[in-house]
Short mmCIF file of C-alpha atoms in Angstrom, two decimals:
data_model
loop_
_atom_site.label_atom_id
_atom_site.label_comp_id
_atom_site.label_asym_id
_atom_site.label_seq_id
_atom_site.Cartn_x
_atom_site.Cartn_y
_atom_site.Cartn_z
CA MET A 199 16.99 16.92 -3.41
CA HIS A 200 15.09 20.14 -3.31
CA ALA A 201 12.81 21.08 -0.39
CA LEU A 202 9.10 20.55 -1.06
CA LYS A 203 7.41 23.83 -1.48
CA ILE A 204 3.95 24.29 -0.02
CA TYR A 205 1.39 26.42 -1.79
CA PRO A 206 -1.41 27.07 0.75
CA ASN A 207 -3.46 29.30 -1.43
CA VAL A 208 -3.51 27.07 -4.48
CA THR A 209 -6.54 24.73 -4.53
CA LEU A 210 -6.43 23.52 -8.10
CA LEU A 211 -3.32 23.48 -10.30
CA SER A 212 -3.48 23.58 -14.11
CA ARG A 213 -1.50 21.17 -16.35
CA LYS A 214 0.87 24.00 -17.22
CA GLU A 215 1.47 24.94 -13.52
CA VAL A 216 2.30 21.29 -12.67
CA ILE A 217 4.83 21.13 -15.61
CA LYS A 218 6.34 24.50 -14.52
CA PHE A 219 6.78 23.28 -10.93
CA ILE A 220 8.45 20.07 -12.13
CA ARG A 221 10.83 21.89 -14.54
CA GLU A 222 11.74 24.33 -11.65
CA SER A 223 12.99 21.20 -9.70
CA ASN A 224 10.15 21.45 -7.20
CA ASN A 225 9.12 18.14 -5.64
CA VAL A 226 5.71 17.17 -7.04
CA ILE A 227 3.82 14.22 -5.43
CA PHE A 228 1.22 12.31 -7.35
CA GLU A 229 -1.08 10.13 -5.20
CA GLY A 230 -3.08 7.16 -6.68
CA ALA A 231 -6.67 6.77 -5.44
CA GLN A 232 -7.38 3.20 -6.45
CA GLY A 233 -5.66 -0.16 -6.15
CA SER A 234 -3.61 -1.45 -9.07
CA LEU A 235 -5.81 -4.43 -9.53
CA LEU A 236 -8.68 -2.26 -10.07
CA ASP A 237 -7.13 -0.81 -13.30
CA ILE A 238 -9.38 -1.00 -16.25
CA ASN A 239 -6.64 -2.65 -18.54
CA HIS A 240 -4.63 -4.80 -16.26
CA GLY A 241 -6.81 -5.38 -13.26
CA THR A 242 -9.32 -8.00 -12.31
CA TYR A 243 -11.69 -7.28 -15.19
CA PRO A 244 -14.69 -6.96 -15.08
CA PHE A 245 -14.50 -6.26 -11.22
CA CYS A 246 -12.58 -3.11 -11.62
CA THR A 247 -13.02 0.71 -11.90
CA SER A 248 -13.51 2.49 -15.28
CA THR A 249 -10.09 4.38 -15.20
CA PRO A 250 -6.32 3.50 -15.29
CA CYS A 251 -4.87 3.15 -11.87
CA LEU A 252 -1.24 2.51 -12.46
CA ALA A 253 1.79 4.78 -12.07
CA SER A 254 2.36 4.71 -15.89
CA ALA A 255 -1.05 6.55 -16.33
CA ILE A 256 0.19 9.50 -14.38
CA PRO A 257 1.88 11.49 -17.35
CA TYR A 258 -1.16 10.76 -19.65
CA VAL A 259 -4.00 11.44 -17.21
CA THR A 260 -2.35 14.70 -15.74
CA GLY A 261 -1.09 15.86 -19.21
CA ILE A 262 2.45 16.37 -18.21
CA GLY A 263 3.96 14.55 -21.13
CA ASN A 264 6.82 12.18 -20.98
CA LEU A 265 8.38 13.93 -17.93
CA LYS A 266 10.28 11.49 -15.79
CA LEU A 267 8.91 10.19 -12.50
CA ASP A 268 11.96 9.76 -10.25
CA LYS A 269 10.44 7.49 -7.66
CA ASN A 270 7.45 5.16 -7.42
CA ILE A 271 6.39 4.11 -4.03
CA GLY A 272 3.93 1.17 -3.76
CA VAL A 273 1.50 1.55 -0.89
CA PHE A 274 -0.06 -1.63 0.34
CA LYS A 275 -2.04 -2.97 3.50
CA ALA A 276 -0.68 -5.61 5.67
CA TYR A 277 -3.85 -7.55 4.66
CA ILE A 278 -6.11 -7.32 1.59
CA THR A 279 -9.62 -5.60 1.33
CA ARG A 280 -12.12 -5.40 -1.40
CA VAL A 281 -15.52 -3.78 -1.83
CA GLY A 282 -17.97 -5.71 -4.09
CA HIS A 283 -17.48 -8.72 -6.25
CA GLY A 284 -14.43 -10.15 -7.77
CA GLU A 285 -11.77 -12.92 -7.19
CA PHE A 286 -10.38 -12.98 -3.66
CA ARG A 287 -8.33 -16.10 -3.10
CA THR A 288 -7.24 -15.24 0.51
CA GLU A 289 -10.56 -13.89 1.75
CA LEU A 290 -11.70 -14.64 5.33
CA LEU A 291 -15.39 -15.66 4.91
CA GLU A 292 -16.13 -15.82 8.62
CA GLY A 293 -14.79 -15.84 12.16
CA LYS A 294 -13.16 -13.72 14.73
CA VAL A 295 -10.18 -12.70 12.55
CA LYS A 296 -12.43 -11.36 9.88
CA GLU A 297 -14.45 -9.36 12.42
CA HIS A 298 -11.05 -8.12 13.98
CA LEU A 299 -9.79 -6.84 10.63
CA GLN A 300 -13.11 -5.20 9.66
CA SER A 301 -13.59 -3.57 13.09
CA LYS A 302 -10.12 -2.46 14.10
CA GLY A 303 -9.23 -1.58 10.48
CA LYS A 304 -12.46 0.46 9.97
CA GLU A 305 -12.91 -1.23 6.75
CA ILE A 306 -15.96 0.54 5.34
CA GLY A 307 -16.07 1.55 1.64
CA THR A 308 -15.38 5.32 1.30
CA ASN A 309 -17.93 5.89 -1.41
CA THR A 310 -20.27 2.96 -1.00
CA GLY A 311 -20.46 2.76 2.76
CA ARG A 312 -20.34 -1.09 2.46
CA THR A 313 -18.23 -3.15 4.77
CA ARG A 314 -15.16 -4.30 2.89
CA ARG A 315 -14.21 -7.92 2.32
CA VAL A 316 -11.03 -8.87 4.10
CA GLY A 317 -8.36 -11.47 3.78
CA TRP A 318 -4.68 -12.20 4.20
CA LEU A 319 -1.76 -10.74 2.18
CA ASN A 320 -1.50 -12.21 -1.32
CA ILE A 321 2.19 -11.90 -2.43
CA PRO A 322 1.45 -12.77 -6.09
CA ASN A 323 -0.99 -10.00 -6.20
CA LEU A 324 1.51 -7.70 -4.65
CA ILE A 325 4.26 -8.75 -7.06
CA ASP A 326 1.89 -8.06 -9.90
CA ALA A 327 1.33 -4.59 -8.70
CA CYS A 328 5.02 -3.98 -8.23
CA GLU A 329 5.70 -5.09 -11.84
CA LEU A 330 2.81 -3.18 -13.39
CA ASN A 331 3.94 0.04 -11.54
CA ASN A 332 7.66 -0.43 -11.62
CA PHE A 333 7.86 0.38 -7.94
CA ASN A 334 11.19 1.38 -6.44
CA GLU A 335 10.20 0.77 -2.81
CA LEU A 336 7.29 -0.19 -0.72
CA ALA A 337 5.14 1.39 1.95
CA LEU A 338 3.44 -0.97 4.42
CA VAL A 339 0.38 0.52 6.14
CA LYS A 340 -2.08 -0.76 8.78
CA ILE A 341 0.29 -3.26 10.30
CA ASP A 342 -1.07 -2.05 13.55
CA VAL A 343 -4.51 -3.56 12.78
CA LEU A 344 -2.95 -7.09 13.01
CA SER A 345 -1.98 -6.47 16.61
CA GLY A 346 -3.93 -8.67 18.95
CA LEU A 347 -4.17 -11.75 16.55
CA ASP A 348 -2.63 -15.08 17.59
CA THR A 349 -1.24 -15.75 14.04
CA VAL A 350 -0.78 -13.88 10.76
CA ALA A 351 -0.94 -15.68 7.39
CA ILE A 352 0.59 -14.70 4.17
CA LEU A 353 0.26 -16.37 0.80
CA ASP A 354 3.83 -16.48 -0.74
CA LYS A 355 4.86 -16.06 -4.44
CA GLU A 356 4.79 -19.87 -4.97
CA ASN A 357 1.21 -20.04 -3.60
CA ASN A 358 2.21 -21.58 -0.41
CA TRP A 359 0.87 -20.43 2.84
CA TRP A 360 3.22 -19.13 5.61
CA THR A 361 2.01 -18.62 9.21
CA PHE A 362 3.70 -16.02 11.57
CA ASP A 363 3.33 -15.63 15.28
CA GLY A 364 1.14 -12.63 16.26
CA TRP A 365 1.78 -10.02 18.85
CA ASP A 366 -0.21 -8.18 21.55
CA ASP A 367 2.09 -5.21 21.89
CA GLU A 368 0.65 -1.77 21.06
CA ILE A 369 2.81 -0.61 18.12
CA SER A 370 1.09 2.74 17.40
CA THR A 371 3.69 4.63 19.33
CA CYS A 372 6.77 3.02 17.75
CA LYS A 373 9.11 5.61 16.09
CA THR A 374 11.77 3.21 14.63
CA LYS A 375 11.96 -0.16 13.06
CA GLN A 376 13.95 -1.44 16.14
CA GLU A 377 11.13 -0.60 18.44
CA LEU A 378 8.65 -2.87 16.63
CA PRO A 379 8.03 -6.36 17.93
CA LYS A 380 10.29 -9.06 16.49
CA GLN A 381 7.16 -10.80 14.92
CA VAL A 382 6.46 -7.60 12.86
CA ILE A 383 10.03 -7.27 11.67
CA ARG A 384 9.94 -10.93 10.50
CA ILE A 385 6.84 -10.17 8.42
CA VAL A 386 8.44 -7.01 6.94
CA GLU A 387 11.56 -8.97 6.15
CA PHE A 388 9.58 -11.81 4.57
CA ILE A 389 7.70 -9.39 2.28
CA GLU A 390 11.06 -7.87 1.13
CA SER A 391 12.44 -11.24 0.35
CA GLN A 392 9.41 -12.04 -1.60
CA THR A 393 9.08 -8.91 -3.69
CA LYS A 394 12.81 -7.97 -3.83
CA LEU A 395 12.00 -4.46 -2.87
CA PRO A 396 12.75 -2.58 0.29
CA VAL A 397 9.92 -1.55 2.64
CA THR A 398 11.11 1.93 3.42
CA ILE A 399 7.86 3.17 5.16
CA ILE A 400 5.84 1.48 7.85
CA SER A 401 2.58 3.06 9.07
CA VAL A 402 1.60 2.16 12.62
CA GLY A 403 -1.48 4.24 12.81
CA PRO A 404 -3.75 6.64 10.87
CA ASP A 405 -1.91 9.93 11.94
CA ARG A 406 0.77 11.36 9.84
CA ASN A 407 3.21 11.21 12.82
CA GLN A 408 2.75 7.46 13.18
CA THR A 409 4.89 6.83 10.18
CA ILE A 410 8.24 5.06 10.48
CA ARG A 411 10.72 6.05 7.67
CA ILE A 412 13.48 3.41 7.18
CA GLN A 413 16.78 4.36 5.42
CA ASN A 414 18.10 1.49 3.52
CA ASP A 415 21.81 1.27 2.61
#
């Protein structure tokens, strides 16, 4: 593993520069900007964006050819959000939980300014995203938004509902997995058992230092 080099004076890299960095064994990180189910080919058409959103599109879109991507990390929220129309099986249509997620999660569309639709985590959708992108591991974000709820629901891969006890603890200062409430750990382990992938990153807040990195044996 080579150290990640930072290029503070570079604002826009050309295709050839990116290829050069990769071939020199520098770490290059590609970050997706849209959810997998918004992909034009494999998403919830016609309620999707106009471009490919999957990891497999990175070589084509960036023009780096068939260079190998060493690791694909799937980033997903502890609940689901969507702006605009489209299928949303686990959507919360009304009530305090809906208001809690929208308010505490600051769920406002970045480009549209519209309040996002919110709902419980849908494991079948998550598994689809894992398969479409060939993820190696998962990063769970916004689990802190669920703090304060009495219960947390998840739709499993067999389309059955599971209910987990909530927690009132403030988890935004947790630095290790062991510091998290047992209710959070149960949810993380359930997701791992359903997706067959390790959750190696847990975000407990919006700041960069509010990230728990988990080393899996």
